[in-house]
CSV table of C-alpha atoms and ligand atoms in Angstrom, one decimal:
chain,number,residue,atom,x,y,z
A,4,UNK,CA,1.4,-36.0,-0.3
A,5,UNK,CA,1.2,-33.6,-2.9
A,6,UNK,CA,0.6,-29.4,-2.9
A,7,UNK,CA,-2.4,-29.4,-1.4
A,8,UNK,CA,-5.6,-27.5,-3.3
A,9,UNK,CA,-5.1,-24.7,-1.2
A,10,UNK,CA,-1.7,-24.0,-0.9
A,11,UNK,CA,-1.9,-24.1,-5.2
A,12,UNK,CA,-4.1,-21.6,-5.3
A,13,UNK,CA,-2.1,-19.6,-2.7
A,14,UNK,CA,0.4,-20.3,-5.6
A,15,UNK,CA,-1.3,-18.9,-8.6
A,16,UNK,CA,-3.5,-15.7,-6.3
A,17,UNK,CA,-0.8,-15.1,-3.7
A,18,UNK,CA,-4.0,-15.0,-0.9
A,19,UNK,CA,-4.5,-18.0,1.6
A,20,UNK,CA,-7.6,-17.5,3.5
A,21,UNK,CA,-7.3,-19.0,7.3
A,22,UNK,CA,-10.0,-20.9,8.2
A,23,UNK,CA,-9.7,-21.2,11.5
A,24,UNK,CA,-9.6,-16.5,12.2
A,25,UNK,CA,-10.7,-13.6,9.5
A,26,UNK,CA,-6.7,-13.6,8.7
A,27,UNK,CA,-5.4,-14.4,5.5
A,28,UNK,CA,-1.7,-14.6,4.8
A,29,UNK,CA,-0.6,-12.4,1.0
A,30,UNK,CA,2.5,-12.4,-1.1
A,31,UNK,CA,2.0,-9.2,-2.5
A,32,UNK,CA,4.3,-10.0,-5.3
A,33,UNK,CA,2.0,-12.6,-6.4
A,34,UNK,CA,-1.2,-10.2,-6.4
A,35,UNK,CA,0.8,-7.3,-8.0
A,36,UNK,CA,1.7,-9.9,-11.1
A,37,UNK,CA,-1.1,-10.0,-11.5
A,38,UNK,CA,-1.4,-7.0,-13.0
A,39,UNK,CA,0.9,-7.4,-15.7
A,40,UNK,CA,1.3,-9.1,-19.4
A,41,UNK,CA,4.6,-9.9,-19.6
A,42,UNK,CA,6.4,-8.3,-16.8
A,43,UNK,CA,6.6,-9.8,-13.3
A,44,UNK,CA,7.8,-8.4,-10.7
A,45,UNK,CA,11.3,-9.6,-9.4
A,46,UNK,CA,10.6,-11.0,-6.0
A,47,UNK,CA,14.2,-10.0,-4.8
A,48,UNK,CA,14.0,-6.4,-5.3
A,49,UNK,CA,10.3,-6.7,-3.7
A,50,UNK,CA,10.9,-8.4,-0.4
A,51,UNK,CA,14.3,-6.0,-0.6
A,52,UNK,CA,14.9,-6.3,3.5
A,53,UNK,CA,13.5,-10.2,3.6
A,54,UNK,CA,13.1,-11.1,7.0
A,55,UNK,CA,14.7,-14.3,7.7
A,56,UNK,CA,16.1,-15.0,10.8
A,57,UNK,CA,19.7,-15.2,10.2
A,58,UNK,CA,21.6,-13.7,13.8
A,59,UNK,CA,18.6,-13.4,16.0
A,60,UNK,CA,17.1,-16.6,16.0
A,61,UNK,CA,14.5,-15.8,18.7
A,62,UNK,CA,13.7,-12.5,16.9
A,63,UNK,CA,15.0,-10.6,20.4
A,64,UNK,CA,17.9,-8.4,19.5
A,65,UNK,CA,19.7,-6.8,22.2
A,66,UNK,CA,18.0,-3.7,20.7
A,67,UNK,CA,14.4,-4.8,21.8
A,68,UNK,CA,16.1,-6.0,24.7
A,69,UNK,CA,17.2,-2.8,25.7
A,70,UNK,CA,14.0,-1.3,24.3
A,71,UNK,CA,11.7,-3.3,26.7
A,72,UNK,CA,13.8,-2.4,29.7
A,73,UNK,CA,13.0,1.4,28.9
A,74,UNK,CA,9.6,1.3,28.2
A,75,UNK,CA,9.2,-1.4,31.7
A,76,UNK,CA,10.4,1.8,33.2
A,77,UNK,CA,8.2,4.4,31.6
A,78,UNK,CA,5.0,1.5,32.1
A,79,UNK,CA,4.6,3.6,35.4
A,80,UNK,CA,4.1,6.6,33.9
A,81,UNK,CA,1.4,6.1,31.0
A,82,UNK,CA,-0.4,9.4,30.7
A,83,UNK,CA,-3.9,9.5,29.2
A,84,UNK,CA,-3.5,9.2,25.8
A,85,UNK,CA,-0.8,6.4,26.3
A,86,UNK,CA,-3.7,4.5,28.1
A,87,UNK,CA,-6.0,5.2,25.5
A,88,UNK,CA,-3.1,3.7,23.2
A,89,UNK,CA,-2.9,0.8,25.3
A,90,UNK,CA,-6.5,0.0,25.6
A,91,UNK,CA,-7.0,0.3,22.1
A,92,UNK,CA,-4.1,-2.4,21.4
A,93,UNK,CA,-5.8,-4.5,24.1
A,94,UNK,CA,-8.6,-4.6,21.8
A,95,UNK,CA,-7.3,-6.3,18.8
A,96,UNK,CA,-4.5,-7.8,20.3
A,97,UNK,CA,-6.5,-11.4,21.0
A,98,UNK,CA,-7.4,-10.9,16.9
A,99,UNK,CA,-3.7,-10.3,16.2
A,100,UNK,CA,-2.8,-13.2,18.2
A,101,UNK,CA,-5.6,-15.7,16.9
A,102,UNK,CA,-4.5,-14.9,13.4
A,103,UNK,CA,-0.6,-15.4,14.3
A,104,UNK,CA,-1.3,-18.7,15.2
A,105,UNK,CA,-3.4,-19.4,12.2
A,106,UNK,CA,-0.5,-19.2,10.3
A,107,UNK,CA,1.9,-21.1,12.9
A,108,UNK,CA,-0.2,-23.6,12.0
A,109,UNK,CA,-0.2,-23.7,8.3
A,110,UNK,CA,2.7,-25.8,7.7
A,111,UNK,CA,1.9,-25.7,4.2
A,112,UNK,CA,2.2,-22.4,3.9
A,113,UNK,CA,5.6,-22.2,6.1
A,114,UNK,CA,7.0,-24.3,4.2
A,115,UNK,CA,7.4,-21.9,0.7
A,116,UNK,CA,7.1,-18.5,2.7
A,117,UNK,CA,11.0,-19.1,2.6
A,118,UNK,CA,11.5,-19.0,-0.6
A,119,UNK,CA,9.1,-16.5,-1.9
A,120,UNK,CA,12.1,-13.9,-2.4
A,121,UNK,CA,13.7,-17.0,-4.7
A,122,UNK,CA,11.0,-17.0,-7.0
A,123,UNK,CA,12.3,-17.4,-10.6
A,124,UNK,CA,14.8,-14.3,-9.9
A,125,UNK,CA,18.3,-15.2,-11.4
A,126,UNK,CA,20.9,-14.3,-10.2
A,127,UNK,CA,19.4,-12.7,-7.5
A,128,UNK,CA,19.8,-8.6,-7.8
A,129,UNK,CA,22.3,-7.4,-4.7
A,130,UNK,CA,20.0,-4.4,-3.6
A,131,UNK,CA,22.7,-3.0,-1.5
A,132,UNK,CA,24.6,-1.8,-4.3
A,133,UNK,CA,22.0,-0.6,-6.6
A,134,UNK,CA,22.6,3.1,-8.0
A,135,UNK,CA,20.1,5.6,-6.3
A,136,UNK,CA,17.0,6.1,-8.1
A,137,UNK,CA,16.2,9.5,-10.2
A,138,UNK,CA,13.8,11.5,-7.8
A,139,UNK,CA,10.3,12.2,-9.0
A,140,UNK,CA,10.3,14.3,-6.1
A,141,UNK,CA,13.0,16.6,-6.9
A,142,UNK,CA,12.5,17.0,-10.8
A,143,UNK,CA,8.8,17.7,-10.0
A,144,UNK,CA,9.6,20.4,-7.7
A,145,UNK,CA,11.9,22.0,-10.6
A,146,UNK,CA,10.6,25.0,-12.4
A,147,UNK,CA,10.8,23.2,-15.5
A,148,UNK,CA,8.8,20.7,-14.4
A,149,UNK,CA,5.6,21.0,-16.7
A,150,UNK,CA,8.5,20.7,-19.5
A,151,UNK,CA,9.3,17.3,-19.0
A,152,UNK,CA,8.2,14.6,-21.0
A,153,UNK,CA,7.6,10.7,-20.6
A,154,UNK,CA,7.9,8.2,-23.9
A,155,UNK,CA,5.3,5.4,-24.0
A,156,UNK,CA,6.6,2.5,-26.0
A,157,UNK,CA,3.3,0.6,-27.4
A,158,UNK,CA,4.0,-2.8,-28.6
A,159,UNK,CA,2.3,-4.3,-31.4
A,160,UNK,CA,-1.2,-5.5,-31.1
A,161,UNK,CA,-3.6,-7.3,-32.9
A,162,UNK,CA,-5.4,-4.0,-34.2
A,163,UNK,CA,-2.0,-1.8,-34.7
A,164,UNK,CA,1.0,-4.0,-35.9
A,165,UNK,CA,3.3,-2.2,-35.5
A,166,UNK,CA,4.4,-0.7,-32.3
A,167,UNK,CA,4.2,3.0,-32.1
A,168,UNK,CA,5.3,5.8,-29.6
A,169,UNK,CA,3.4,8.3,-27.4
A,170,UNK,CA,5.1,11.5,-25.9
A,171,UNK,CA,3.4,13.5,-23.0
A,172,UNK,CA,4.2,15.6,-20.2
A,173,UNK,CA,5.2,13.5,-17.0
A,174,UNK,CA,4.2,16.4,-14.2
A,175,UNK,CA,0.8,17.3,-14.0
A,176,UNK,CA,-0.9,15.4,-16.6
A,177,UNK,CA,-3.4,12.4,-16.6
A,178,UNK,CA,-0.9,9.8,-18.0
A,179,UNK,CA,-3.1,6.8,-19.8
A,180,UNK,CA,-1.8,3.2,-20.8
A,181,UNK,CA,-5.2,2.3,-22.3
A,182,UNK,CA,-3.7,-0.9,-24.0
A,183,UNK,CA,-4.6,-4.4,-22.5
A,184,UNK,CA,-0.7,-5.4,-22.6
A,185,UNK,CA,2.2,-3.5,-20.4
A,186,UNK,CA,4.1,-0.8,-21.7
A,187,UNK,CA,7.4,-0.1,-21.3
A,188,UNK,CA,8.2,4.4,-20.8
A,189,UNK,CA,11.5,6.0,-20.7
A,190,UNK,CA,11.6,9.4,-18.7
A,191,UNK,CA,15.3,11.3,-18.9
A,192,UNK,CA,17.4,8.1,-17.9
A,193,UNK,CA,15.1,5.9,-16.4
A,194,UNK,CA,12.9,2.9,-17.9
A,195,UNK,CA,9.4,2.3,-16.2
A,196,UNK,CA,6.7,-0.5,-16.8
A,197,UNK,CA,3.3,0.6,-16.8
A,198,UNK,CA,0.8,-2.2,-16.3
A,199,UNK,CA,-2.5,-2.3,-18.9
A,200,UNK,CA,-5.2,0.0,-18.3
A,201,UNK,CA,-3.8,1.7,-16.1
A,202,UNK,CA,-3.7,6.0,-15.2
A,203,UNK,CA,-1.0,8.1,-13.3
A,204,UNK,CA,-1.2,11.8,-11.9
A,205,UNK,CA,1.8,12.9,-10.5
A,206,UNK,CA,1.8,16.2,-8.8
A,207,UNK,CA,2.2,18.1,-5.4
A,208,UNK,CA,-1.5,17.7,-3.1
A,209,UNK,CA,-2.0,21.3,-3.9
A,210,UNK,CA,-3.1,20.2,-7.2
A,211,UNK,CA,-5.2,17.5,-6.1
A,212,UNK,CA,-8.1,18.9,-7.1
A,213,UNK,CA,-7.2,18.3,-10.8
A,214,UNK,CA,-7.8,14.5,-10.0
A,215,UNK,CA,-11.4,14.7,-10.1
A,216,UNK,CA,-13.4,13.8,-12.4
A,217,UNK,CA,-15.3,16.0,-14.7
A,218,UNK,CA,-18.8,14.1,-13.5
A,219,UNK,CA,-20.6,11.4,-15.5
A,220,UNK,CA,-19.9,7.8,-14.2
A,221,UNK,CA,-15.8,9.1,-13.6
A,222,UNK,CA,-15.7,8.9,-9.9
A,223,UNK,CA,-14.2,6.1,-8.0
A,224,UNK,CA,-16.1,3.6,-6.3
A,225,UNK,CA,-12.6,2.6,-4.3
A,226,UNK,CA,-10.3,5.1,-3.0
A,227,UNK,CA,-6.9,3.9,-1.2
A,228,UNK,CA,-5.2,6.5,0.8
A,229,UNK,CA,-1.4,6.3,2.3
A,230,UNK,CA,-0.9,9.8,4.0
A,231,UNK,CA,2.6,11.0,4.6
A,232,UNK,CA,1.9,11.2,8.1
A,233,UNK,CA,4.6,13.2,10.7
A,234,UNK,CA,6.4,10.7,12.6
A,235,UNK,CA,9.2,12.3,13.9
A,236,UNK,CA,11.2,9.5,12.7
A,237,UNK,CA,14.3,10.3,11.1
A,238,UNK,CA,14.9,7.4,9.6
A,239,UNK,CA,11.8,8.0,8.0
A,240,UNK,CA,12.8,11.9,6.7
A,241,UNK,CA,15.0,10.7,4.3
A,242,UNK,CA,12.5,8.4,2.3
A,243,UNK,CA,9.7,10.9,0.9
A,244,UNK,CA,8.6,14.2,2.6
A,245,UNK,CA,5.6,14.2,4.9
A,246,UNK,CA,3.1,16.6,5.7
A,247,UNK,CA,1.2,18.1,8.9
A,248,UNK,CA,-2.3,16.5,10.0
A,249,UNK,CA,-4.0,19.3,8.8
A,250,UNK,CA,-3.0,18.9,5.2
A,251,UNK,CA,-5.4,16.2,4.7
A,252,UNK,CA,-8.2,17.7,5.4
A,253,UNK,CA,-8.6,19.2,2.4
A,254,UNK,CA,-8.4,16.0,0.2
A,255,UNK,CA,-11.7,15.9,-1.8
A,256,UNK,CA,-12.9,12.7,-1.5
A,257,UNK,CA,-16.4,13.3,-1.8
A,258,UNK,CA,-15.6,14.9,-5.3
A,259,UNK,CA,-13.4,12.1,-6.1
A,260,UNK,CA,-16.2,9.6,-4.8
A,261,UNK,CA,-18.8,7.8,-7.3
A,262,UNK,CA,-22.1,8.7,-7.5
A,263,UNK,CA,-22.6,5.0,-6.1
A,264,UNK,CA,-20.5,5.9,-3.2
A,265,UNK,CA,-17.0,4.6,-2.3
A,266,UNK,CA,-15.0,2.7,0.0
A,267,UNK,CA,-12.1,4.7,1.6
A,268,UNK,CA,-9.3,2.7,2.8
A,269,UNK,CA,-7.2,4.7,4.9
A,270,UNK,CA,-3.5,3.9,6.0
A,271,UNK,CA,-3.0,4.8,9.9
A,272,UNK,CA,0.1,4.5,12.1
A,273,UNK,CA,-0.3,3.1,15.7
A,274,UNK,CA,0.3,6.7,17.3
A,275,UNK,CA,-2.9,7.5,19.1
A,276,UNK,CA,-3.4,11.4,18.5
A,277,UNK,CA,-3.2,10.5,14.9
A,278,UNK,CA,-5.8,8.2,15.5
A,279,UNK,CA,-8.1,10.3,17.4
A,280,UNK,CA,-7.3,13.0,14.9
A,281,UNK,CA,-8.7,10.6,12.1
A,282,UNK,CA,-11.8,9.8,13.7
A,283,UNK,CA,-12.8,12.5,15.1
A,284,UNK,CA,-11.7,15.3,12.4
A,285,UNK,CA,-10.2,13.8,9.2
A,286,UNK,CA,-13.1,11.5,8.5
A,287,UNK,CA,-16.2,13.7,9.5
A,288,UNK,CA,-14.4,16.9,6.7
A,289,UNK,CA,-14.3,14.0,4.1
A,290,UNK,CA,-17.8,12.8,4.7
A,291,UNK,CA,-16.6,9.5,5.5
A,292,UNK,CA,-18.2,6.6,8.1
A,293,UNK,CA,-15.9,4.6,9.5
A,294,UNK,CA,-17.2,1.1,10.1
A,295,UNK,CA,-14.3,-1.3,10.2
A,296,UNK,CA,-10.9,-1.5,10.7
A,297,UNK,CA,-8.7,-4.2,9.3
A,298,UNK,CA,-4.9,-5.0,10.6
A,299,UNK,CA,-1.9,-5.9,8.8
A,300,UNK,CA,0.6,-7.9,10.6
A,301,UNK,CA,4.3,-8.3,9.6
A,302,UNK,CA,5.7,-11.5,9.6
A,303,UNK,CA,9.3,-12.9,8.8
A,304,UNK,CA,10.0,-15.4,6.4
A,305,UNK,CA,10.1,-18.0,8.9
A,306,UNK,CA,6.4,-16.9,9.9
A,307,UNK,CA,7.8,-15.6,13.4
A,308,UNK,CA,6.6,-11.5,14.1
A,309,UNK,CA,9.3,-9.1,12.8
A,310,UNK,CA,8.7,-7.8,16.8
A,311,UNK,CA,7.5,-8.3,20.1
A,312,UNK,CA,3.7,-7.6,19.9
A,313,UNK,CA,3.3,-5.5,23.0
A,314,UNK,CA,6.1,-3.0,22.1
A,315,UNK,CA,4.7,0.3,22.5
A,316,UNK,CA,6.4,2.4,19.9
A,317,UNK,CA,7.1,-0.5,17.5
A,318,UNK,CA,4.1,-2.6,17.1
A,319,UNK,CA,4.5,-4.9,14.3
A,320,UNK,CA,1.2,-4.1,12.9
A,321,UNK,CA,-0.2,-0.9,11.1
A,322,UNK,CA,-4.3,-0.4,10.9
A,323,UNK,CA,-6.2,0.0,7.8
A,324,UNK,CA,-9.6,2.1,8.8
A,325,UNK,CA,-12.9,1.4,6.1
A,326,UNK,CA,-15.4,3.8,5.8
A,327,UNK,CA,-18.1,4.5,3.6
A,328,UNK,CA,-18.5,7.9,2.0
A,329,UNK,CA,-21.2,9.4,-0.4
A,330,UNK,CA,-21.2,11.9,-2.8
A,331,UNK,CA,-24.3,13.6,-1.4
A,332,UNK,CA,-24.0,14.1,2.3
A,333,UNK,CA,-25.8,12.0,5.1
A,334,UNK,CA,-26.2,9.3,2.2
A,335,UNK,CA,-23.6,6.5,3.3
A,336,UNK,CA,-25.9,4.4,4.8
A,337,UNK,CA,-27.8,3.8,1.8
A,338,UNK,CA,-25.3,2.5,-0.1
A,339,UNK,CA,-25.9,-0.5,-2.5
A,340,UNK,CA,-23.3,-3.2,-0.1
A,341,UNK,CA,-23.0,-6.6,-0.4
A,342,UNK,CA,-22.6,-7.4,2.7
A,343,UNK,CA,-21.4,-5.8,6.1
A,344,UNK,CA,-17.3,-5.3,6.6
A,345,UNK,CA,-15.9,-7.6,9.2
A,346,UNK,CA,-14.5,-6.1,11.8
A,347,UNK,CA,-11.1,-6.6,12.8
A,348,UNK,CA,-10.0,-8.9,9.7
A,349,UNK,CA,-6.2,-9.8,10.2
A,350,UNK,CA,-3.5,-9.5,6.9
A,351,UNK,CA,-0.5,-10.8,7.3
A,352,UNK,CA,2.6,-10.4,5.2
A,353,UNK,CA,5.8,-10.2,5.0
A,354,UNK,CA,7.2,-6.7,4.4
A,355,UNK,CA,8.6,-5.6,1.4
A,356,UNK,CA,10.6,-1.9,1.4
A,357,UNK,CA,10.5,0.9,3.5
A,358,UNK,CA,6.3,1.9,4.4
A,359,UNK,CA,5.4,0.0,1.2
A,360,UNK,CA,2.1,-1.5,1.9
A,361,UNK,CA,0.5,-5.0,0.8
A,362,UNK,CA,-2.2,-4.3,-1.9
A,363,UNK,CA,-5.8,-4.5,-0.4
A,364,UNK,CA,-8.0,-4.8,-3.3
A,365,UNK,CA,-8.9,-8.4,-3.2
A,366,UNK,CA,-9.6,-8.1,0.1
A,367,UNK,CA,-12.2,-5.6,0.2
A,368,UNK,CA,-13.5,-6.1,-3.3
A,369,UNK,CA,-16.9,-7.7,-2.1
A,370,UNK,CA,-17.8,-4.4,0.3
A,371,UNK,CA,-17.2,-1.7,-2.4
A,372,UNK,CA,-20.5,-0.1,-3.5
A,373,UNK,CA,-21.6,-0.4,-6.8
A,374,UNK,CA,-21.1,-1.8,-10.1
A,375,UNK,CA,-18.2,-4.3,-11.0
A,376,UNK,CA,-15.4,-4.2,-11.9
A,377,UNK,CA,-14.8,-1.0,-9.9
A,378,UNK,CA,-13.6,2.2,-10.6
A,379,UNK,CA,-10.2,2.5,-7.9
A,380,UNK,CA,-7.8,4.9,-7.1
A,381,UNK,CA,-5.1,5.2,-5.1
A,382,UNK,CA,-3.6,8.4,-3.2
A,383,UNK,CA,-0.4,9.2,-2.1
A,384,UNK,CA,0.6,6.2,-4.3
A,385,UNK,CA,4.4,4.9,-5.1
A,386,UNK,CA,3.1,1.9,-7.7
A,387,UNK,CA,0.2,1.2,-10.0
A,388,UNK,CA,-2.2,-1.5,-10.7
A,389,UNK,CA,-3.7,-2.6,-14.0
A,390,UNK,CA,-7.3,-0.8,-14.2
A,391,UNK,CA,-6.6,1.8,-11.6
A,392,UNK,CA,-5.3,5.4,-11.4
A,393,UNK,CA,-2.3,5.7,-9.1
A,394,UNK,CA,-2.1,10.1,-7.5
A,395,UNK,CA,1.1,11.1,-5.9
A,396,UNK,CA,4.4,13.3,-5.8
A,397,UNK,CA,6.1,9.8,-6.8
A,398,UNK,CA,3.6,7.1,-8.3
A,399,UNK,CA,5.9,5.9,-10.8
A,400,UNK,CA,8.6,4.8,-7.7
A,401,UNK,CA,8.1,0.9,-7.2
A,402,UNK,CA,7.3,0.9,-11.6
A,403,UNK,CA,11.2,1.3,-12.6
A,404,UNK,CA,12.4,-1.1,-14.5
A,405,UNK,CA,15.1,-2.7,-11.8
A,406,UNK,CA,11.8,-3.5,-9.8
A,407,UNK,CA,11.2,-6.0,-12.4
A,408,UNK,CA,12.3,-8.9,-14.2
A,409,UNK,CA,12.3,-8.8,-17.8
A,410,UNK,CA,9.9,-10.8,-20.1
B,515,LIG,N1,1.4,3.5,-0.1
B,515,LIG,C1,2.7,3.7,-0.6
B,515,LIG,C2,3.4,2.4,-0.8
B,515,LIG,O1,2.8,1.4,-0.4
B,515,LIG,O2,4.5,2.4,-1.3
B,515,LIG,C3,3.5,4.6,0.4
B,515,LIG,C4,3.0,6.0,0.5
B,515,LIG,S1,4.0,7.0,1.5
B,515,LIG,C5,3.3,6.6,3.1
B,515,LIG,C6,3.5,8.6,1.2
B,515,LIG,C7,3.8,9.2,-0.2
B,515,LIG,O3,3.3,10.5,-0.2
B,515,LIG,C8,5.2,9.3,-0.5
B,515,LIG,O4,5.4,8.8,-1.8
B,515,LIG,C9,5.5,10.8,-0.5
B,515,LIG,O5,6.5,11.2,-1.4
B,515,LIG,C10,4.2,11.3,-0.9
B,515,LIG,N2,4.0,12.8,-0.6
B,515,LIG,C11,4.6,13.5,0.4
B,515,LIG,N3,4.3,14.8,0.3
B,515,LIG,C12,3.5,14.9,-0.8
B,515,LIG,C13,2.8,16.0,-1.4
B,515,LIG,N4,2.9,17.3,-0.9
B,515,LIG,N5,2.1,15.8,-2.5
B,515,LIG,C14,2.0,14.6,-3.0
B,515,LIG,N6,2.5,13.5,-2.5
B,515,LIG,C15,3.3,13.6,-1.4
């Protein structure tokens, strides 16, 4: 028997759809490709902590062993807000599940989630001993930031043949590839690939405000948001700085909105004051309506969880909440919707680096109000997408060149 229909088109979209539970199964390197000319992105330095099963075959380290035995003791003791934790997990637990064994039972589909760090990478890159990467972060923060200046390469086109350069300040600038073919940028020593039609800010949230758009038909009908919530983690210090609750609050996303409303997808954490803080604070100050909330469930390679589902600290899933917001206030419900979100929709993937997040776009593109293609925008970003404008201290992160293999 050949590749089935299904699993080919898995193949060329990198999205499987699951009958049998709202879960579909992504290789986000598959939907980021998507996105380019003649780039692609290297599936090695994408799925840079694979997680195959080599050492723990049963996925139980002594760690979670020793894990479990603590939290059996603290089970006594839940206080309120842990049970309010736990109930909530309850919830979607049997929709976590349901789509887990979806995929258990794709053997199609197990079969190449194996080798979808192989891809056509050769020789594979050894991430381990890769040089550290310039920091956006750091240079931004310098006092000669608004100084700094980014080279876009053009290539050759039809209409302009020959290629032809395009210098502009990196910091605090609307940065535009508005070619339909990738273009390659050098900032101090680094090279960066920057897919067609694409837009980057990169500043400090203070300046946030300079992301919205003048008025007209600029707003976005899409807007992504990946906070960089407290976690106390320390682990997680050393990866990007993150910001108090209260920060967020002042993100303008009704100004950022279209005047056809937008979609706000919304990147939570399992912790269940952050949660509450969301609903009943974050969302109402942006004008948003929560109506759904989507999971995303990591897997290995070998389609196993990377860990035990009812860990209370570690759950291997993180929450995507979908709202509606609209420019003027109390209008949300009018909004010009296909059709209602599902609730409770299951993604599973397999994990790629530190907090990096599958791309979402094809998921929810037939619930975003108004006309297509949509206008999208992504905050807090570390990559870009063809068509959309990517906001953050460090958008440019997951665009350098070693993220990539050449043409
Ligand atoms: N969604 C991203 C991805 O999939 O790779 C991850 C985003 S991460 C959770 C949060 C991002 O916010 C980090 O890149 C971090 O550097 C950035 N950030 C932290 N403090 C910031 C600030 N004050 N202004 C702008 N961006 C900030």
């Amino acid at each position: 028997a050949g590749t089935s229909e299904k699993l080919m088109r898995f193949l060329e979209s990198g999205i499987y759809r699951f009958e049998s539970s709202k879960a579909v199964f992504i290789d986000p390197v598959r939907v980021l490709n998507r996105s380019y000319s003649r780039f692609k992105v290297s599936p090695s330095a994408y799925y840079s902590r694979f997680f195959d099963t080599h050492g723990s075959r049963a996925g139980v380290s002594s760690n979670t062993r020793k894990r479990k035995r603590k939290e059996k003791q603290a089970a006594t003791a839940l206080n309120e807000r842990e049970l309010a934790a736990d109930r909530r997990h309850q919830e979607v637990r049997a929709f976590l599940l349901k789509a887990h064994e979806s995929l258990r039972g794709a053997n199609e589909l197990l079969s190449v989630m194996p080798s979808l760090r192989s891809g056509e990478d050769a020789p594979a890159k050894n991430i381990e001993t890769w040089e550290p990467q310039q920091s956006l972060i750091e240079l931004g923060r310098l006092w000669q930031a608004s100084m700094f200046e980014i080279t876009l390469n053009f290539p050759s086109s039809e209409e302009q043949t020959t290629g032809y350069q395009r210098i502009l300040p990196v910091f605090g600038n609307l940065v535009v590839n508005d070619m339909d073919d990738d273009v390659e940028a050098e900032f101090l020593n680094s090279q960066y690939i920057i897919p067609r039609e694409s837009h980057f800010y990169i500043s400090d949230l203070k300046h946030i405000k300079n992301l919205v758009p003048d008025g007209g038909d600029c707003g976005f009908h899409l807007i992504v948001v990946d906070p960089p919530w407290e976690n106390g983690s320390a682990h997680q210090k050393m990866r990007y700085p993150t910001l108090p609750n209260r920060y967020f609050l002042s993100i303008p996303i009704k100004q950022l909105a279209h005047r056809e409303g937008a979609l706000v997808a919304l990147w939570v954490t399992n912790r269940e004051k952050l949660r509450t803080f969301v609903e009943k604070e974050m969302f109402p100050s942006w004008g948003v309506r929560h109506v759904a909330t989507f999971h995303w469930l990591k897997v290995k390679a070998d389609g196993s969880l990377i860990g035990d589902i009812d860990l209370f600290h570690h759950r291997p899933y993180e929450s995507l909440l979908l709202g509606y917001c609209s420019r003027k206030s109390g209008d949300s419900e009018k909004l010009s919707i296909d059709r209602a979100i599902p609730d409770n929709q299951v993604i599973l993937s397999i994990p790629g680096d530190y907090s990096r997040k599958p791309p979402v776009q094809d998921l929810v593109l037939e619930f975003i109000p108004g006309l297509k293609p949509p206008r999208c925008v992504e905050l807090f970003a570390r990559e870009m997408r063809a068509g959309w404008h990517s906001w953050g201290n460090e958008p440019l992160y997951f665009q350098e060149s070693r993220y990539f293999q050449p043409p």
